[in-house]
């Protein structure tokens, strides 16, 4: 597991649980939920690339999985022959507009990651699609998805989206990725009752609210925002992973009903005391590095978590103790990893 230095905390998200690894193909699995470019994305150069003519690209009409990654495609055209196509990847191209996909009625997955698209449009005939990725583009709003009622996974990471809107009809959606946008308010999520994973890292959200309808939510990531209080989670009875690092939280509270939590990340906040979590008996990972914990007795709050395996407390005042690791091991005998280092027996 990666070292937990402050400069690496955003990349840690993938190491921690691969939070955004719900999608089907390996490329998508390497995305960071906090907006970091994946390791395979080519570095931007000063020289602008010129788009290629689609006539130079050979397409197989029998192919079900079509991969046109980094082909310098400027316009979507000439794909009508792909009548059997179920998965179409057009990531890392020069596409500015979604168009000419109407005939691909068999399409299930469409990947437009890392292009130059400014608007979600012309998708209304792709009624069988269940996964859509338009991350790393130039979108300013969520729109044009009204007919995609079969959609299960929606990736809109790293755009310029200012609000959560126009998702009411996506009642079957189980994963929504809106990290690294410009969202300020948690809203318009009430109808997404099937949602299991919600990623909103690196936005401008100040308040945890309007989540009551998400009864099936198991993963909530809202790190690197402007949250100062843990609240509004009382109806999330199935929540298992909660990521709140890099906010302005001062007190651990509001988790009374979240008894199924296995991962709790409150790293890089302003917390002075570990408290109000002794009822989280299923906890397996506890991330509390880069806070202000200075009292060893706080670890008593974790003693009921008999399956606790990983604890991060580095860069708290308690780490200055020469017996730092030994005291954690004595207090929490089930732990197998302290910070980035596994315990040797």
CSV table of C-alpha atoms in Angstrom, one decimal:
chain,number,residue,atom,x,y,z
A,1,UNK,CA,0.0,0.0,0.0
A,2,UNK,CA,1.3,3.5,-0.9
A,3,UNK,CA,3.0,5.6,1.7
A,4,UNK,CA,0.6,8.1,3.3
A,5,UNK,CA,2.5,11.3,2.7
A,6,UNK,CA,0.5,14.5,2.4
A,7,UNK,CA,1.5,14.9,-1.3
A,8,UNK,CA,0.2,11.4,-2.1
A,9,UNK,CA,-3.1,11.4,-0.3
A,10,UNK,CA,-5.1,12.0,-3.5
A,11,UNK,CA,-3.5,9.1,-5.3
A,12,UNK,CA,-4.0,7.0,-2.2
A,13,UNK,CA,-7.7,6.6,-3.1
A,14,UNK,CA,-7.0,4.0,-5.7
A,15,UNK,CA,-4.6,2.0,-3.4
A,16,UNK,CA,-7.1,2.1,-0.6
A,17,UNK,CA,-10.0,0.3,-2.2
A,18,UNK,CA,-9.8,0.9,-5.9
A,19,UNK,CA,-13.0,2.9,-5.3
A,20,UNK,CA,-13.7,3.7,-8.9
A,21,UNK,CA,-13.0,0.2,-10.1
A,22,UNK,CA,-16.6,-0.7,-10.7
A,23,UNK,CA,-16.4,-0.4,-14.5
A,24,UNK,CA,-15.8,-3.3,-16.8
A,25,UNK,CA,-12.5,-2.6,-18.6
A,26,UNK,CA,-9.0,-2.4,-17.2
A,27,UNK,CA,-8.4,1.1,-18.5
A,28,UNK,CA,-11.4,2.5,-16.6
A,29,UNK,CA,-10.3,0.7,-13.5
A,30,UNK,CA,-7.1,2.8,-13.3
A,31,UNK,CA,-9.0,6.0,-12.9
A,32,UNK,CA,-8.5,8.0,-9.7
A,33,UNK,CA,-11.7,9.1,-8.1
A,34,UNK,CA,-10.2,12.4,-7.1
A,35,UNK,CA,-9.4,13.6,-10.6
A,36,UNK,CA,-5.8,12.5,-11.0
A,37,UNK,CA,-4.9,11.5,-14.5
A,38,UNK,CA,-4.4,7.8,-14.8
A,39,UNK,CA,-0.8,6.5,-15.2
A,40,UNK,CA,-1.4,5.5,-18.8
A,41,UNK,CA,-2.7,8.8,-20.0
A,42,UNK,CA,-0.1,10.4,-22.3
A,43,UNK,CA,1.4,13.7,-21.0
A,44,UNK,CA,0.1,16.8,-22.6
A,45,UNK,CA,2.6,18.4,-25.0
A,46,UNK,CA,2.8,21.9,-26.3
A,47,UNK,CA,2.3,20.7,-29.9
A,48,UNK,CA,-1.4,20.3,-30.9
A,49,UNK,CA,-2.3,17.0,-32.5
A,50,UNK,CA,-4.1,16.9,-35.9
A,51,UNK,CA,-7.1,14.6,-36.2
A,52,UNK,CA,-7.0,11.7,-38.6
A,53,UNK,CA,-9.5,10.9,-41.3
A,54,UNK,CA,-11.8,8.0,-40.2
A,55,UNK,CA,-11.4,6.5,-43.7
A,56,UNK,CA,-7.8,5.5,-42.6
A,57,UNK,CA,-9.1,3.3,-39.8
A,58,UNK,CA,-10.2,-0.3,-40.6
A,59,UNK,CA,-13.3,-1.5,-38.8
A,60,UNK,CA,-14.5,-5.1,-38.4
A,61,UNK,CA,-18.3,-5.4,-38.7
A,62,UNK,CA,-18.2,-8.6,-36.7
A,63,UNK,CA,-16.4,-7.1,-33.7
A,64,UNK,CA,-18.3,-6.7,-30.5
A,65,UNK,CA,-15.6,-4.9,-28.5
A,66,UNK,CA,-14.1,-2.1,-30.5
A,67,UNK,CA,-11.0,-0.3,-29.2
A,68,UNK,CA,-10.1,3.0,-30.8
A,69,UNK,CA,-8.0,4.5,-28.1
A,70,UNK,CA,-5.6,7.3,-28.9
A,71,UNK,CA,-6.2,7.2,-32.6
A,72,UNK,CA,-6.4,11.0,-33.1
A,73,UNK,CA,-10.0,10.8,-34.1
A,74,UNK,CA,-11.5,14.2,-34.5
A,75,UNK,CA,-15.1,13.4,-35.6
A,76,UNK,CA,-17.3,10.4,-34.8
A,77,UNK,CA,-18.3,9.1,-38.2
A,78,UNK,CA,-18.3,6.0,-40.3
A,79,UNK,CA,-19.2,3.7,-37.4
A,80,UNK,CA,-22.5,2.5,-38.9
A,81,UNK,CA,-20.9,-0.8,-39.9
A,82,UNK,CA,-20.4,-1.8,-36.2
A,83,UNK,CA,-23.9,-3.2,-35.8
A,84,UNK,CA,-22.7,-5.9,-33.5
A,85,UNK,CA,-20.7,-3.6,-31.3
A,86,UNK,CA,-21.4,-3.9,-27.6
A,87,UNK,CA,-18.4,-2.0,-26.2
A,88,UNK,CA,-16.9,1.0,-27.9
A,89,UNK,CA,-13.9,2.8,-26.5
A,90,UNK,CA,-13.0,6.2,-28.0
A,91,UNK,CA,-10.9,7.4,-25.2
A,92,UNK,CA,-7.9,9.8,-25.6
A,93,UNK,CA,-8.9,11.2,-28.9
A,94,UNK,CA,-9.7,14.7,-30.2
A,95,UNK,CA,-13.5,14.4,-30.3
A,96,UNK,CA,-15.4,17.6,-29.7
A,97,UNK,CA,-19.0,16.4,-30.3
A,98,UNK,CA,-21.0,13.3,-29.6
A,99,UNK,CA,-22.7,12.4,-32.9
A,100,UNK,CA,-23.5,9.7,-35.4
A,101,UNK,CA,-24.0,6.9,-32.9
A,102,UNK,CA,-27.7,6.4,-33.5
A,103,UNK,CA,-27.3,3.2,-35.5
A,104,UNK,CA,-25.4,1.4,-32.7
A,105,UNK,CA,-28.4,-0.1,-31.1
A,106,UNK,CA,-26.5,-3.0,-29.5
A,107,UNK,CA,-24.1,-0.8,-27.7
A,108,UNK,CA,-23.8,-1.5,-23.9
A,109,UNK,CA,-20.7,0.5,-23.0
A,110,UNK,CA,-19.5,3.8,-24.4
A,111,UNK,CA,-16.1,5.2,-23.3
A,112,UNK,CA,-15.3,8.8,-24.3
A,113,UNK,CA,-12.8,9.5,-21.6
A,114,UNK,CA,-10.2,12.2,-22.3
A,115,UNK,CA,-11.5,14.1,-25.3
A,116,UNK,CA,-12.7,17.7,-25.9
A,117,UNK,CA,-16.5,17.2,-25.5
A,118,UNK,CA,-18.5,20.2,-24.3
A,119,UNK,CA,-22.0,18.8,-24.2
A,120,UNK,CA,-23.8,15.5,-23.5
A,121,UNK,CA,-26.0,15.1,-26.6
A,122,UNK,CA,-27.2,12.8,-29.3
A,123,UNK,CA,-27.4,9.8,-27.0
A,124,UNK,CA,-31.2,9.3,-27.0
A,125,UNK,CA,-31.2,6.2,-29.3
A,126,UNK,CA,-28.6,4.3,-27.3
A,127,UNK,CA,-31.3,3.0,-25.0
A,128,UNK,CA,-29.5,-0.3,-24.1
A,129,UNK,CA,-26.3,1.4,-22.8
A,130,UNK,CA,-25.5,0.5,-19.2
A,131,UNK,CA,-22.1,2.2,-18.8
A,132,UNK,CA,-21.1,5.7,-20.0
A,133,UNK,CA,-17.8,7.4,-19.4
A,134,UNK,CA,-17.3,11.0,-20.4
A,135,UNK,CA,-14.6,11.8,-17.9
A,136,UNK,CA,-11.8,14.3,-18.6
A,137,UNK,CA,-13.8,16.5,-21.0
A,138,UNK,CA,-15.2,20.0,-20.9
A,139,UNK,CA,-18.8,19.4,-19.8
A,140,UNK,CA,-20.5,22.1,-17.8
A,141,UNK,CA,-23.8,20.3,-17.0
A,142,UNK,CA,-25.4,16.9,-16.8
A,143,UNK,CA,-28.0,16.7,-19.6
A,144,UNK,CA,-29.2,14.6,-22.5
A,145,UNK,CA,-29.4,11.3,-20.6
A,146,UNK,CA,-33.2,11.1,-20.3
A,147,UNK,CA,-33.6,8.0,-22.5
A,148,UNK,CA,-30.7,6.0,-21.0
A,149,UNK,CA,-32.9,4.3,-18.5
A,150,UNK,CA,-30.8,1.2,-18.5
A,151,UNK,CA,-27.7,3.1,-17.3
A,152,UNK,CA,-25.9,1.4,-14.4
A,153,UNK,CA,-22.6,3.2,-14.2
A,154,UNK,CA,-21.9,6.9,-15.1
A,155,UNK,CA,-18.5,8.4,-15.0
A,156,UNK,CA,-18.2,12.2,-15.3
A,157,UNK,CA,-14.9,12.7,-13.5
A,158,UNK,CA,-12.9,15.8,-14.1
A,159,UNK,CA,-15.2,18.1,-16.0
A,160,UNK,CA,-16.5,21.6,-15.2
A,161,UNK,CA,-19.9,20.5,-13.9
A,162,UNK,CA,-21.4,23.0,-11.5
A,163,UNK,CA,-24.4,21.1,-10.1
A,164,UNK,CA,-26.0,17.7,-9.8
A,165,UNK,CA,-29.1,17.7,-12.0
A,166,UNK,CA,-31.1,15.8,-14.6
A,167,UNK,CA,-30.5,12.4,-13.1
A,168,UNK,CA,-34.1,11.7,-11.9
A,169,UNK,CA,-34.9,9.1,-14.5
A,170,UNK,CA,-31.7,7.0,-13.9
A,171,UNK,CA,-33.4,4.9,-11.2
A,172,UNK,CA,-31.3,1.9,-12.0
A,173,UNK,CA,-28.0,3.7,-11.6
A,174,UNK,CA,-25.7,1.9,-9.1
A,175,UNK,CA,-22.5,4.0,-9.5
A,176,UNK,CA,-22.1,7.7,-10.0
A,177,UNK,CA,-18.6,9.4,-10.4
A,178,UNK,CA,-18.7,13.2,-10.2
A,179,UNK,CA,-15.2,13.8,-8.7
A,180,UNK,CA,-13.1,16.8,-9.7
A,181,UNK,CA,-15.9,19.1,-10.8
A,182,UNK,CA,-17.3,22.4,-9.5
A,183,UNK,CA,-20.2,21.1,-7.5
A,184,UNK,CA,-21.2,23.1,-4.4
A,185,UNK,CA,-24.4,21.4,-3.2
A,186,UNK,CA,-25.5,17.8,-2.7
A,187,UNK,CA,-28.9,17.8,-4.3
A,188,UNK,CA,-31.3,16.0,-6.7
A,189,UNK,CA,-30.2,12.5,-5.7
A,190,UNK,CA,-33.5,11.4,-4.1
A,191,UNK,CA,-34.7,9.1,-6.9
A,192,UNK,CA,-31.4,7.2,-7.2
A,193,UNK,CA,-32.5,4.5,-4.8
A,194,UNK,CA,-30.4,1.8,-6.5
A,195,UNK,CA,-27.2,3.8,-6.1
A,196,UNK,CA,-24.5,1.8,-4.3
A,197,UNK,CA,-21.4,4.0,-4.9
A,198,UNK,CA,-21.2,7.8,-5.0
A,199,UNK,CA,-17.9,9.6,-5.7
A,200,UNK,CA,-17.8,13.4,-5.2
A,201,UNK,CA,-14.1,14.0,-4.2
A,202,UNK,CA,-12.4,17.3,-5.1
A,203,UNK,CA,-15.5,19.6,-5.4
A,204,UNK,CA,-16.6,22.5,-3.4
A,205,UNK,CA,-19.3,20.9,-1.2
A,206,UNK,CA,-19.8,22.4,2.2
A,207,UNK,CA,-22.6,20.3,3.7
A,208,UNK,CA,-23.5,16.6,3.9
A,209,UNK,CA,-27.2,16.7,3.0
A,210,UNK,CA,-30.0,15.3,0.9
A,211,UNK,CA,-28.8,11.8,1.0
A,212,UNK,CA,-31.8,10.3,2.8
A,213,UNK,CA,-33.1,8.4,-0.2
A,214,UNK,CA,-29.9,6.5,-0.9
A,215,UNK,CA,-30.8,3.5,1.2
A,216,UNK,CA,-28.6,1.1,-0.8
A,217,UNK,CA,-25.5,3.2,-0.7
A,218,UNK,CA,-22.4,1.2,0.4
A,219,UNK,CA,-19.6,3.6,-0.7
A,220,UNK,CA,-19.5,7.4,-0.2
A,221,UNK,CA,-16.4,9.3,-1.1
A,222,UNK,CA,-16.6,13.1,-0.5
A,223,UNK,CA,-13.0,13.9,0.3
A,224,UNK,CA,-11.2,17.1,-0.6
A,225,UNK,CA,-14.2,19.3,-0.2
A,226,UNK,CA,-15.2,22.0,2.3
A,227,UNK,CA,-17.1,19.9,4.9
A,228,UNK,CA,-16.8,20.9,8.5
A,229,UNK,CA,-19.4,18.6,10.1
A,230,UNK,CA,-20.3,14.9,9.8
A,231,UNK,CA,-24.1,14.9,9.5
A,232,UNK,CA,-26.9,13.8,7.2
A,233,UNK,CA,-25.9,10.1,7.1
A,234,UNK,CA,-28.5,8.7,9.5
A,235,UNK,CA,-30.5,6.9,6.8
A,236,UNK,CA,-27.5,5.3,5.1
A,237,UNK,CA,-27.8,2.1,7.1
A,238,UNK,CA,-25.9,0.0,4.5
A,239,UNK,CA,-22.9,2.3,4.2
A,240,UNK,CA,-19.7,0.3,4.4
A,241,UNK,CA,-17.0,2.7,3.2
A,242,UNK,CA,-16.9,6.4,4.1
A,243,UNK,CA,-14.1,8.7,2.8
A,244,UNK,CA,-14.0,12.2,4.3
A,245,UNK,CA,-10.3,13.0,4.1
A,246,UNK,CA,-9.0,16.5,3.4
A,247,UNK,CA,-12.0,18.5,4.7
A,248,UNK,CA,-12.3,20.7,7.8
A,249,UNK,CA,-13.9,18.3,10.2
A,250,UNK,CA,-13.2,18.9,13.9
A,251,UNK,CA,-15.4,16.3,15.6
A,252,UNK,CA,-16.2,12.6,14.9
A,253,UNK,CA,-19.9,12.4,15.2
A,254,UNK,CA,-23.1,11.6,13.3
A,255,UNK,CA,-22.3,7.9,12.7
A,256,UNK,CA,-24.7,6.4,15.1
A,257,UNK,CA,-26.7,4.5,12.5
A,258,UNK,CA,-23.8,3.5,10.2
A,259,UNK,CA,-23.0,0.3,12.0
A,260,UNK,CA,-21.9,-1.6,8.9
A,261,UNK,CA,-18.9,0.6,8.3
A,262,UNK,CA,-15.8,-1.4,7.5
A,263,UNK,CA,-13.7,1.6,6.3
A,264,UNK,CA,-13.6,5.0,7.8
A,265,UNK,CA,-11.3,7.7,6.4
A,266,UNK,CA,-11.1,11.0,8.3
A,267,UNK,CA,-7.5,11.7,7.4
A,268,UNK,CA,-6.2,15.3,7.0
A,269,UNK,CA,-8.9,17.0,9.0
A,270,UNK,CA,-8.8,18.9,12.3
A,271,UNK,CA,-9.9,16.1,14.7
A,272,UNK,CA,-8.4,16.3,18.2
A,273,UNK,CA,-10.1,13.2,19.7
A,274,UNK,CA,-11.1,9.7,18.5
A,275,UNK,CA,-14.7,9.4,19.8
A,276,UNK,CA,-18.2,8.3,19.1
A,277,UNK,CA,-17.2,5.2,17.1
A,278,UNK,CA,-17.1,2.4,19.6
A,279,UNK,CA,-20.2,1.0,18.1
A,280,UNK,CA,-18.5,0.4,14.7
A,281,UNK,CA,-17.7,-3.2,15.5
A,282,UNK,CA,-17.2,-4.2,11.8
A,283,UNK,CA,-14.5,-1.7,11.2
A,284,UNK,CA,-11.5,-3.1,9.3
A,285,UNK,CA,-9.6,0.1,8.2
A,286,UNK,CA,-9.3,3.4,10.1
A,287,UNK,CA,-7.6,6.3,8.6
A,288,UNK,CA,-6.8,9.1,11.0
A,289,UNK,CA,-3.4,10.4,9.9
A,290,UNK,CA,-2.7,14.1,9.7
A,291,UNK,CA,-5.0,15.2,12.5
A,292,UNK,CA,-4.4,16.3,16.1
A,293,UNK,CA,-4.7,13.1,18.1
A,294,UNK,CA,-2.5,13.4,21.3
A,295,UNK,CA,-4.0,11.0,23.8
A,296,UNK,CA,-3.3,7.2,23.7
A,297,UNK,CA,-6.5,6.5,25.6
A,298,UNK,CA,-8.4,7.4,22.5
A,299,UNK,CA,-7.5,4.0,21.0
A,300,UNK,CA,-10.0,2.5,23.5
A,301,UNK,CA,-12.7,3.7,21.2
A,302,UNK,CA,-11.5,1.1,18.6
A,303,UNK,CA,-11.3,-2.0,20.9
A,304,UNK,CA,-14.7,-3.3,19.9
A,305,UNK,CA,-13.6,-3.6,16.3
A,306,UNK,CA,-12.2,-7.1,16.6
A,307,UNK,CA,-11.5,-7.3,12.8
A,308,UNK,CA,-9.6,-4.0,12.6
A,309,UNK,CA,-6.5,-4.7,10.4
A,310,UNK,CA,-5.3,-1.3,9.3
A,311,UNK,CA,-4.7,1.9,11.3
A,312,UNK,CA,-3.2,5.2,10.1
A,313,UNK,CA,-2.2,7.6,12.8
A,314,UNK,CA,1.1,9.1,11.4
A,315,UNK,CA,1.5,12.8,11.6
A,316,UNK,CA,-0.5,13.1,14.7
A,317,UNK,CA,1.1,14.2,18.0
A,318,UNK,CA,1.1,10.6,19.3
A,319,UNK,CA,3.5,9.6,16.6
A,320,UNK,CA,6.3,11.5,18.5
A,321,UNK,CA,6.2,8.8,21.2
A,322,UNK,CA,9.2,6.5,20.7
A,323,UNK,CA,6.9,3.5,21.5
A,324,UNK,CA,4.4,4.6,18.9
A,325,UNK,CA,4.1,1.3,17.0
A,326,UNK,CA,4.4,-0.8,20.1
A,327,UNK,CA,1.6,1.0,21.8
A,328,UNK,CA,-0.8,0.7,18.9
A,329,UNK,CA,0.0,-3.1,18.7
A,330,UNK,CA,-0.7,-3.5,22.4
A,331,UNK,CA,-3.9,-1.5,22.3
A,332,UNK,CA,-5.2,-3.1,19.1
A,333,UNK,CA,-3.9,-6.6,18.8
A,334,UNK,CA,-5.9,-7.5,15.7
A,335,UNK,CA,-4.1,-4.8,13.6
A,336,UNK,CA,-1.8,-6.1,10.9
A,337,UNK,CA,-0.7,-2.8,9.3
A,338,UNK,CA,0.2,0.5,11.0
A,339,UNK,CA,0.5,3.4,8.5
A,340,UNK,CA,2.2,2.1,5.4
A,341,UNK,CA,4.1,-0.7,7.1
A,342,UNK,CA,2.9,-4.2,7.8
A,343,UNK,CA,3.5,-5.7,11.2
A,344,UNK,CA,6.1,-8.4,11.4
A,345,UNK,CA,5.5,-11.3,13.7
